[in-house]
mmCIF file of C-alpha atoms in Angstrom:
data_model
loop_
_atom_site.group_PDB
_atom_site.id
_atom_site.type_symbol
_atom_site.label_atom_id
_atom_site.label_comp_id
_atom_site.label_asym_id
_atom_site.label_seq_id
_atom_site.Cartn_x
_atom_site.Cartn_y
_atom_site.Cartn_z
ATOM 1 C CA MET A 1 82.121 142.419 91.240
ATOM 2 C CA SER A 2 83.194 145.881 89.406
ATOM 3 C CA VAL A 3 80.795 148.357 88.260
ATOM 4 C CA SER A 4 82.122 147.515 84.294
ATOM 5 C CA TYR A 5 80.847 143.932 85.030
ATOM 6 C CA TRP A 6 77.222 145.577 85.250
ATOM 7 C CA ASN A 7 77.136 147.518 82.268
ATOM 8 C CA ASP A 8 78.695 145.014 80.041
ATOM 9 C CA ALA A 9 77.697 141.718 81.163
ATOM 10 C CA PRO A 10 73.942 140.105 80.389
ATOM 11 C CA PRO A 11 71.624 139.421 83.249
ATOM 12 C CA ARG A 12 72.110 136.381 85.190
ATOM 13 C CA PRO A 13 69.058 134.074 85.626
ATOM 14 C CA PRO A 14 67.650 133.930 89.185
ATOM 15 C CA ALA A 15 69.087 130.691 90.343
ATOM 16 C CA GLU A 16 72.610 131.991 89.318
ATOM 17 C CA VAL A 17 71.825 135.594 91.385
ATOM 18 C CA LEU A 18 70.953 133.717 94.411
ATOM 19 C CA ALA A 19 74.498 131.684 94.261
ATOM 20 C CA TRP A 20 76.073 134.262 94.014
ATOM 21 C CA SER A 21 74.392 136.659 96.723
ATOM 22 C CA ARG A 22 75.030 133.749 98.471
ATOM 23 C CA ALA A 23 78.196 132.920 97.913
ATOM 24 C CA LEU A 24 79.081 136.828 99.047
ATOM 25 C CA LEU A 25 76.895 136.875 102.579
ATOM 26 C CA ASP A 26 77.690 133.570 104.031
ATOM 27 C CA PRO A 27 80.884 134.223 105.046
ATOM 28 C CA ALA A 28 79.740 137.715 106.739
ATOM 29 C CA LEU A 29 76.756 136.581 108.067
ATOM 30 C CA ARG A 30 79.045 133.466 110.137
ATOM 31 C CA ALA A 31 81.326 135.899 111.241
ATOM 32 C CA ALA A 32 78.360 137.763 112.711
ATOM 33 C CA VAL A 33 76.853 134.979 113.921
ATOM 34 C CA ASP A 34 79.987 134.031 115.502
ATOM 35 C CA GLU A 35 79.774 137.525 117.750
ATOM 36 C CA MET A 36 76.711 135.955 119.546
ATOM 37 C CA PRO A 37 76.795 134.876 123.101
ATOM 38 C CA PRO A 38 77.177 130.907 122.216
ATOM 39 C CA ALA A 39 73.667 130.218 123.879
ATOM 40 C CA THR A 40 71.846 131.914 121.159
ATOM 41 C CA ARG A 41 75.277 131.352 118.545
ATOM 42 C CA ALA A 42 73.955 127.514 118.565
ATOM 43 C CA VAL A 43 70.291 128.420 118.068
ATOM 44 C CA ALA A 44 71.242 130.629 115.053
ATOM 45 C CA GLY A 45 73.792 127.329 113.888
ATOM 46 C CA PHE A 46 70.796 125.210 113.600
ATOM 47 C CA HIS A 47 68.684 127.897 112.426
ATOM 48 C CA PHE A 48 70.327 128.803 109.027
ATOM 49 C CA GLY A 49 70.760 124.982 108.441
ATOM 50 C CA TRP A 50 74.785 125.548 109.569
ATOM 51 C CA THR A 51 75.183 122.794 112.591
ATOM 52 C CA ASP A 52 72.500 120.021 113.660
ATOM 53 C CA ALA A 53 70.965 119.870 116.983
ATOM 54 C CA GLU A 54 74.390 118.903 118.806
ATOM 55 C CA GLY A 55 76.370 121.866 117.052
ATOM 56 C CA ARG A 56 77.896 119.582 114.203
ATOM 57 C CA PRO A 57 78.501 120.812 110.788
ATOM 58 C CA ALA A 58 75.202 120.150 108.078
ATOM 59 C CA ALA A 59 74.376 120.873 105.086
ATOM 60 C CA GLY A 60 70.390 122.258 105.759
ATOM 61 C CA ALA A 61 68.865 125.084 103.638
ATOM 62 C CA ALA A 62 69.223 128.247 105.120
ATOM 63 C CA GLY A 63 66.679 130.475 102.165
ATOM 64 C CA LYS A 64 67.413 131.832 99.231
ATOM 65 C CA ALA A 65 68.537 134.932 100.472
ATOM 66 C CA VAL A 66 66.179 137.184 98.529
ATOM 67 C CA ARG A 67 66.468 140.212 101.085
ATOM 68 C CA PRO A 68 70.596 139.801 100.785
ATOM 69 C CA ALA A 69 70.257 139.928 97.141
ATOM 70 C CA LEU A 70 68.506 142.370 96.249
ATOM 71 C CA ALA A 71 70.412 144.892 98.609
ATOM 72 C CA LEU A 72 73.328 144.196 96.614
ATOM 73 C CA LEU A 73 71.392 144.518 93.169
ATOM 74 C CA SER A 74 69.928 147.551 94.706
ATOM 75 C CA ALA A 75 73.997 149.266 94.738
ATOM 76 C CA ALA A 76 75.038 147.376 91.190
ATOM 77 C CA ALA A 77 71.856 149.140 89.756
ATOM 78 C CA VAL A 78 73.063 152.585 91.239
ATOM 79 C CA GLY A 79 76.202 151.671 89.932
ATOM 80 C CA GLY A 80 78.036 151.068 93.106
ATOM 81 C CA THR A 81 79.549 147.518 93.960
ATOM 82 C CA ALA A 82 77.953 144.323 96.080
ATOM 83 C CA ALA A 83 80.524 144.354 97.883
ATOM 84 C CA ALA A 84 79.401 148.343 99.666
ATOM 85 C CA ALA A 85 76.099 146.527 100.149
ATOM 86 C CA LEU A 86 77.364 143.549 102.108
ATOM 87 C CA PRO A 87 76.655 145.130 105.517
ATOM 88 C CA ALA A 88 73.240 145.920 104.454
ATOM 89 C CA ALA A 89 73.494 142.460 103.081
ATOM 90 C CA VAL A 90 73.718 141.148 106.606
ATOM 91 C CA ALA A 91 71.415 143.301 108.085
ATOM 92 C CA VAL A 92 68.351 142.417 106.673
ATOM 93 C CA GLU A 93 68.685 139.048 106.565
ATOM 94 C CA LEU A 94 69.749 138.951 110.014
ATOM 95 C CA ALA A 95 66.738 141.334 110.662
ATOM 96 C CA HIS A 96 64.456 138.861 108.377
ATOM 97 C CA ASN A 97 65.466 135.649 110.495
ATOM 98 C CA PHE A 98 65.262 137.370 113.931
ATOM 99 C CA SER A 99 61.283 137.518 112.563
ATOM 100 C CA LEU A 100 61.477 134.035 111.344
ATOM 101 C CA LEU A 101 62.074 132.129 115.076
ATOM 102 C CA HIS A 102 59.889 134.626 116.297
ATOM 103 C CA ASP A 103 57.302 133.714 113.757
ATOM 104 C CA ASP A 104 57.443 129.872 114.618
ATOM 105 C CA VAL A 105 56.927 130.328 118.231
ATOM 106 C CA MET A 106 54.338 132.467 118.019
ATOM 107 C CA ASP A 107 52.985 130.357 115.176
ATOM 108 C CA GLY A 108 53.254 127.296 116.595
ATOM 109 C CA ASP A 109 55.126 125.869 113.285
ATOM 110 C CA ALA A 110 57.212 122.534 113.814
ATOM 111 C CA THR A 111 59.115 122.613 110.663
ATOM 112 C CA ARG A 112 61.373 124.807 108.603
ATOM 113 C CA ARG A 113 63.057 124.259 105.268
ATOM 114 C CA HIS A 114 62.567 120.731 105.695
ATOM 115 C CA ARG A 115 63.639 120.499 109.436
ATOM 116 C CA PRO A 116 62.721 121.018 113.125
ATOM 117 C CA THR A 117 62.243 124.597 114.258
ATOM 118 C CA ALA A 118 64.791 126.214 116.791
ATOM 119 C CA TRP A 119 62.343 126.200 119.388
ATOM 120 C CA THR A 120 61.429 122.521 119.212
ATOM 121 C CA VAL A 121 65.062 121.800 119.760
ATOM 122 C CA PHE A 122 66.355 124.249 122.076
ATOM 123 C CA GLY A 123 62.904 125.682 123.430
ATOM 124 C CA SER A 124 60.918 128.853 123.258
ATOM 125 C CA ASN A 125 62.498 131.121 125.214
ATOM 126 C CA THR A 126 65.603 130.078 123.478
ATOM 127 C CA ALA A 127 64.761 130.429 120.260
ATOM 128 C CA ILE A 128 63.310 133.917 121.889
ATOM 129 C CA LEU A 129 66.481 135.462 122.532
ATOM 130 C CA ALA A 130 68.111 133.765 119.619
ATOM 131 C CA GLY A 131 65.964 136.390 117.268
ATOM 132 C CA ASP A 132 66.684 139.454 119.974
ATOM 133 C CA ALA A 133 70.229 138.495 119.324
ATOM 134 C CA MET A 134 69.873 138.500 115.787
ATOM 135 C CA LEU A 135 67.789 142.033 115.508
ATOM 136 C CA ALA A 136 71.073 143.230 117.539
ATOM 137 C CA GLY A 137 73.404 142.106 115.218
ATOM 138 C CA ALA A 138 71.201 143.647 112.114
ATOM 139 C CA PHE A 139 71.810 147.135 113.591
ATOM 140 C CA GLU A 140 75.276 146.226 114.990
ATOM 141 C CA ALA A 141 76.069 145.305 111.095
ATOM 142 C CA LEU A 142 74.705 148.303 109.452
ATOM 143 C CA ALA A 143 77.294 150.666 112.594
ATOM 144 C CA GLY A 144 80.524 149.991 110.221
ATOM 145 C CA GLY A 145 79.086 151.072 106.987
ATOM 146 C CA PRO A 146 78.132 154.340 105.063
ATOM 147 C CA ALA A 147 75.860 156.854 106.916
ATOM 148 C CA PRO A 148 75.440 154.822 109.696
ATOM 149 C CA ALA A 149 72.307 156.737 111.287
ATOM 150 C CA GLU A 150 70.313 156.802 108.194
ATOM 151 C CA SER A 151 70.911 153.340 107.993
ATOM 152 C CA VAL A 152 69.856 152.412 111.391
ATOM 153 C CA ARG A 153 66.747 153.819 110.935
ATOM 154 C CA THR A 154 65.885 153.122 107.704
ATOM 155 C CA LEU A 155 66.345 149.308 109.350
ATOM 156 C CA GLY A 156 64.678 150.525 112.389
ATOM 157 C CA ARG A 157 61.724 152.300 110.922
ATOM 158 C CA ALA A 158 61.472 149.128 108.340
ATOM 159 C CA VAL A 159 61.559 146.460 111.469
ATOM 160 C CA LEU A 160 59.098 148.132 113.534
ATOM 161 C CA GLU A 161 56.426 147.917 110.391
ATOM 162 C CA LEU A 162 57.462 144.583 110.289
ATOM 163 C CA VAL A 163 55.937 143.878 114.465
ATOM 164 C CA GLU A 164 53.331 146.295 113.619
ATOM 165 C CA GLY A 165 52.348 143.932 110.938
ATOM 166 C CA GLN A 166 52.961 140.981 112.934
ATOM 167 C CA SER A 167 50.835 142.060 115.999
ATOM 168 C CA GLU A 168 47.967 143.098 113.999
ATOM 169 C CA ASP A 169 48.005 139.642 111.487
ATOM 170 C CA LEU A 170 47.757 137.784 115.390
ATOM 171 C CA ALA A 171 44.715 140.500 116.069
ATOM 172 C CA PHE A 172 43.046 139.545 113.386
ATOM 173 C CA GLU A 173 42.823 135.687 114.112
ATOM 174 C CA ARG A 174 41.212 136.936 117.123
ATOM 175 C CA ARG A 175 38.740 138.749 115.874
ATOM 176 C CA ALA A 176 35.203 137.528 115.728
ATOM 177 C CA ALA A 177 33.845 140.125 113.204
ATOM 178 C CA ALA A 178 35.275 140.694 109.579
ATOM 179 C CA VAL A 179 38.852 141.808 108.882
ATOM 180 C CA PRO A 180 38.559 144.606 106.265
ATOM 181 C CA LEU A 181 40.574 143.460 102.773
ATOM 182 C CA ALA A 182 42.391 146.646 102.501
ATOM 183 C CA GLU A 183 43.087 146.803 106.213
ATOM 184 C CA CYS A 184 44.423 142.899 105.890
ATOM 185 C CA LEU A 185 46.713 143.980 102.420
ATOM 186 C CA ALA A 186 47.892 147.123 104.599
ATOM 187 C CA MET A 187 48.940 144.064 107.201
ATOM 188 C CA ALA A 188 50.982 142.470 104.950
ATOM 189 C CA GLY A 189 52.079 145.349 103.457
ATOM 190 C CA ARG A 190 54.305 146.297 106.543
ATOM 191 C CA LYS A 191 55.008 142.742 107.328
ATOM 192 C CA THR A 192 56.705 141.145 103.905
ATOM 193 C CA GLY A 193 57.179 144.831 102.533
ATOM 194 C CA ALA A 194 59.024 146.682 104.540
ATOM 195 C CA LEU A 195 61.569 144.871 105.183
ATOM 196 C CA LEU A 196 61.903 143.972 100.944
ATOM 197 C CA GLY A 197 61.732 147.597 100.945
ATOM 198 C CA ALA A 198 64.400 148.305 102.981
ATOM 199 C CA ALA A 199 66.645 145.779 101.837
ATOM 200 C CA CYS A 200 66.687 147.986 98.689
ATOM 201 C CA ALA A 201 66.528 151.250 100.103
ATOM 202 C CA LEU A 202 70.018 150.043 101.708
ATOM 203 C CA GLY A 203 71.571 148.407 98.866
ATOM 204 C CA ALA A 204 70.928 151.266 97.041
ATOM 205 C CA ALA A 205 72.909 153.892 99.357
ATOM 206 C CA HIS A 206 75.481 151.651 100.430
ATOM 207 C CA GLY A 207 75.405 151.733 96.426
ATOM 208 C CA GLY A 208 76.118 155.395 96.615
ATOM 209 C CA ALA A 209 72.658 156.635 95.269
ATOM 210 C CA ASP A 210 71.279 159.746 96.133
ATOM 211 C CA GLY A 211 68.060 160.082 98.179
ATOM 212 C CA LEU A 212 65.205 159.775 95.395
ATOM 213 C CA ARG A 213 66.593 156.983 93.493
ATOM 214 C CA ALA A 214 67.526 155.121 97.175
ATOM 215 C CA GLU A 215 63.276 155.819 97.961
ATOM 216 C CA ARG A 216 62.329 154.012 93.934
ATOM 217 C CA LEU A 217 64.578 151.255 94.901
ATOM 218 C CA GLY A 218 62.587 150.572 98.400
ATOM 219 C CA SER A 219 59.358 151.836 96.453
ATOM 220 C CA PHE A 220 59.869 148.559 93.654
ATOM 221 C CA GLY A 221 60.576 146.485 96.936
ATOM 222 C CA GLU A 222 57.734 147.104 98.834
ATOM 223 C CA ARG A 223 55.562 146.205 96.087
ATOM 224 C CA VAL A 224 57.838 143.035 95.343
ATOM 225 C CA GLY A 225 57.283 142.661 99.332
ATOM 226 C CA LEU A 226 53.042 142.577 99.029
ATOM 227 C CA ALA A 227 53.329 141.054 95.715
ATOM 228 C CA PHE A 228 55.433 137.880 97.199
ATOM 229 C CA GLN A 229 53.272 137.590 100.304
ATOM 230 C CA LEU A 230 49.979 137.469 98.209
ATOM 231 C CA ALA A 231 51.935 134.589 96.108
ATOM 232 C CA ASP A 232 53.185 133.219 99.760
ATOM 233 C CA ASP A 233 49.360 132.990 100.955
ATOM 234 C CA ILE A 234 48.550 131.024 97.810
ATOM 235 C CA LEU A 235 51.376 128.386 98.682
ATOM 236 C CA GLY A 236 49.978 128.298 102.092
ATOM 237 C CA ILE A 237 46.332 127.394 101.036
ATOM 238 C CA TRP A 238 47.219 125.246 97.634
ATOM 239 C CA GLY A 239 51.087 124.629 98.002
ATOM 240 C CA ASP A 240 52.865 121.382 97.840
ATOM 241 C CA PRO A 241 53.926 120.118 101.320
ATOM 242 C CA ASP A 242 57.269 119.017 99.276
ATOM 243 C CA VAL A 243 58.357 122.326 98.086
ATOM 244 C CA THR A 244 56.675 124.391 101.067
ATOM 245 C CA GLY A 245 58.218 122.588 103.731
ATOM 246 C CA LYS A 246 55.248 122.462 105.916
ATOM 247 C CA PRO A 247 51.950 120.147 105.792
ATOM 248 C CA VAL A 248 49.415 121.000 103.349
ATOM 249 C CA HIS A 249 46.814 123.329 104.621
ATOM 250 C CA SER A 250 48.493 124.264 107.033
ATOM 251 C CA ASP A 251 47.045 128.265 106.784
ATOM 252 C CA LEU A 252 44.035 127.146 106.647
ATOM 253 C CA ARG A 253 43.792 124.504 109.591
ATOM 254 C CA ASN A 254 44.758 127.378 112.063
ATOM 255 C CA ARG A 255 42.379 129.779 110.832
ATOM 256 C CA LYS A 256 44.934 132.424 109.953
ATOM 257 C CA GLN A 257 43.663 135.359 108.320
ATOM 258 C CA SER A 258 45.203 135.106 105.004
ATOM 259 C CA LEU A 259 44.685 137.675 101.998
ATOM 260 C CA PRO A 260 43.123 134.932 99.794
ATOM 261 C CA VAL A 261 40.720 134.387 103.233
ATOM 262 C CA VAL A 262 39.680 137.375 103.441
ATOM 263 C CA ALA A 263 39.552 138.249 99.904
ATOM 264 C CA ALA A 264 36.953 135.080 99.842
ATOM 265 C CA LEU A 265 35.209 136.087 103.215
ATOM 266 C CA ALA A 266 34.525 139.049 101.826
ATOM 267 C CA SER A 267 34.006 137.926 98.604
ATOM 268 C CA GLY A 268 29.893 138.376 99.278
ATOM 269 C CA THR A 269 29.701 134.923 97.815
ATOM 270 C CA PRO A 270 28.138 131.317 98.803
ATOM 271 C CA ALA A 271 31.191 129.924 99.262
ATOM 272 C CA GLY A 272 32.668 132.715 100.771
ATOM 273 C CA ASP A 273 29.186 132.591 103.284
ATOM 274 C CA GLU A 274 30.303 128.742 103.711
ATOM 275 C CA LEU A 275 33.850 129.390 104.888
ATOM 276 C CA ALA A 276 33.777 132.287 106.994
ATOM 277 C CA GLU A 277 30.593 129.734 108.858
ATOM 278 C CA ILE A 278 33.796 127.016 108.762
ATOM 279 C CA TYR A 279 36.693 130.305 110.102
ATOM 280 C CA ARG A 280 33.721 130.676 112.828
ATOM 281 C CA ARG A 281 34.908 127.383 114.569
ATOM 282 C CA GLU A 282 36.854 127.035 117.754
ATOM 283 C CA ALA A 283 39.589 124.598 117.118
ATOM 284 C CA PRO A 284 41.947 123.710 114.304
ATOM 285 C CA LEU A 285 40.428 122.499 111.382
ATOM 286 C CA PRO A 286 40.577 118.929 110.499
ATOM 287 C CA ASP A 287 41.772 117.631 107.216
ATOM 288 C CA ALA A 288 38.163 117.193 105.525
ATOM 289 C CA ASP A 289 37.368 120.627 106.904
ATOM 290 C CA ALA A 290 40.552 122.542 105.555
ATOM 291 C CA ALA A 291 40.291 121.074 102.613
ATOM 292 C CA ARG A 292 37.019 121.862 102.094
ATOM 293 C CA ALA A 293 37.765 125.800 102.988
ATOM 294 C CA ALA A 294 40.649 125.742 100.411
ATOM 295 C CA ALA A 295 38.075 124.665 97.905
ATOM 296 C CA LEU A 296 35.556 127.718 98.648
ATOM 297 C CA VAL A 297 38.446 129.769 98.685
ATOM 298 C CA GLU A 298 38.778 128.801 95.135
ATOM 299 C CA ALA A 299 34.901 128.568 94.629
ATOM 300 C CA ALA A 300 34.567 132.582 96.000
ATOM 301 C CA GLY A 301 37.038 133.831 93.173
ATOM 302 C CA ALA A 302 39.946 134.361 95.978
ATOM 303 C CA ARG A 303 42.631 132.075 94.372
ATOM 304 C CA GLU A 304 42.914 134.355 90.921
ATOM 305 C CA TRP A 305 41.629 137.475 92.641
ATOM 306 C CA ALA A 306 45.410 136.979 94.404
ATOM 307 C CA ALA A 307 46.928 136.524 91.201
ATOM 308 C CA ARG A 308 46.069 139.647 89.092
ATOM 309 C CA LYS A 309 46.822 141.842 92.474
ATOM 310 C CA ALA A 310 50.268 140.229 93.171
ATOM 311 C CA ASP A 311 50.581 140.988 88.494
ATOM 312 C CA ALA A 312 49.232 143.946 89.487
ATOM 313 C CA LEU A 313 51.568 144.902 91.848
ATOM 314 C CA ARG A 314 54.603 143.856 90.402
ATOM 315 C CA ALA A 315 53.687 146.335 87.111
ATOM 316 C CA ALA A 316 53.556 148.709 89.620
ATOM 317 C CA ALA A 317 57.177 148.044 91.450
ATOM 318 C CA LEU A 318 59.311 147.089 88.301
ATOM 319 C CA THR A 319 57.624 151.001 86.614
ATOM 320 C CA ASP A 320 59.562 152.181 90.175
ATOM 321 C CA LEU A 321 62.557 150.452 89.243
ATOM 322 C CA ALA A 322 62.532 152.259 85.686
ATOM 323 C CA ALA A 323 61.983 155.244 87.740
ATOM 324 C CA ALA A 324 65.469 154.743 89.743
ATOM 325 C CA ASP A 325 67.321 154.956 86.638
ATOM 326 C CA PRO A 326 69.109 151.637 87.340
ATOM 327 C CA VAL A 327 72.446 149.809 85.502
ATOM 328 C CA PRO A 328 70.696 148.220 82.849
ATOM 329 C CA ALA A 329 71.796 144.817 83.898
ATOM 330 C CA ALA A 330 71.419 145.050 87.278
ATOM 331 C CA ALA A 331 68.252 146.205 86.064
ATOM 332 C CA GLY A 332 67.180 142.541 84.211
ATOM 333 C CA GLU A 333 68.453 140.391 88.097
ATOM 334 C CA LEU A 334 66.267 142.835 89.594
ATOM 335 C CA ARG A 335 63.057 142.063 87.137
ATOM 336 C CA ALA A 336 63.520 138.243 87.004
ATOM 337 C CA LEU A 337 63.655 138.170 90.694
ATOM 338 C CA ALA A 338 60.795 139.972 90.963
ATOM 339 C CA HIS A 339 58.960 138.281 88.782
ATOM 340 C CA LEU A 340 60.164 134.560 90.809
ATOM 341 C CA LEU A 341 58.752 135.932 93.653
ATOM 342 C CA THR A 342 56.117 137.214 92.859
ATOM 343 C CA HIS A 343 54.920 134.190 90.428
ATOM 344 C CA ARG A 344 55.652 131.535 92.810
ATOM 345 C CA ASP A 345 52.461 129.495 91.697
ATOM 346 C CA HIS A 346 50.560 130.964 89.480
#
C-alpha cells in the first residue's frame, strides 16, 4: 500500500484493518512456518488453525493478529509502507505465539480459540519445542529486514520482559503473602505491554522512522498493551465463554492473581477480605466458589477500577501517538484499534 493512500484515504474500521493485516501477514507467516522442522511445523500449523490434528487442511481461527496490525500501521504512521514492515509483523506474531504455546502448557489450558490446545493433542514436550521454533523463526524473520541488529535487540528485550512477566505471574500464584498492586501492574506491563510496544517500535523503524518517533510509538504500544491486559483480565472473570473460548470463571477457579483480583485483595473492603479467605484454599475452586469470588471482586470495586485504569492508559497512549507526528489516516486506524483492544468489556 503506497504512502499516498495513508495521506489521502479516510481511516478504515478496525475489522477491515485486521482483515487487511491478516491478508498481508498470512503468506509470509506460512512461509516462515514452512522453514521449521517437520514435527514442530505440524504443531504450528495446528496451533494457527491451518490444519487439524492429522495434518489435513482446516479453517480454524488463527487469532486477530493484533501485533502484526500494529507493526504494519506503525510503519504507515511514519510515512513508510506496510510491505516494508512485513518482517516485523511476522516476527512479533511468531514471538507472541511462542508465548501462547508455552502459556497453555504452564497454565494447563485445554482450549484456545474454541479448539483444543496444541499440548493436549501433541503432548507438552512437543508443544514447548514448537514454541521454541517459533521464537527462533521470529529472530530469523528480522535478519533480512532493515537494521537487523537493532531490530533483533528490540525484539530480544521485549521477549526477555515477556518471560520475566510470565515468571512473576507464576510466582504470584505460589506466593503466600498478598501481591502489591503496583507489582502486579509492572508484571502485566512486562507480560503483555512489552511485545505490543516492540510491535509498534519495530514497525516504525521498518517504516523509516528516526529513534524518537519509534520510541513514541513503542510507548503507545506498551500503554495499549497494559490496558489490553486489564480488559482481558475483566473478560477472564466475567467474559462470555462463547466469546473468550475459555470456561466461565477460568481465571478464578485457578486462583490466578489477575489485576482485578489483586485490586480487590488490596481494597481493604469486607468483600476483599472474604475473597482473600477463598484464595487461601489450596485446590482449584469449585463453580460455586468461583462465582462467589467473581461477585466479591466486583463488590470490592475492582471491576470498575480495572475499567477506569484501562481508560486512563489508553488516553496516555493516544498522547504518545500524537507526539510521534503520525500520518493522519494511519493514526486514525491506530486510535480505533487501541479503542477496540481496551474496551472489550466496558
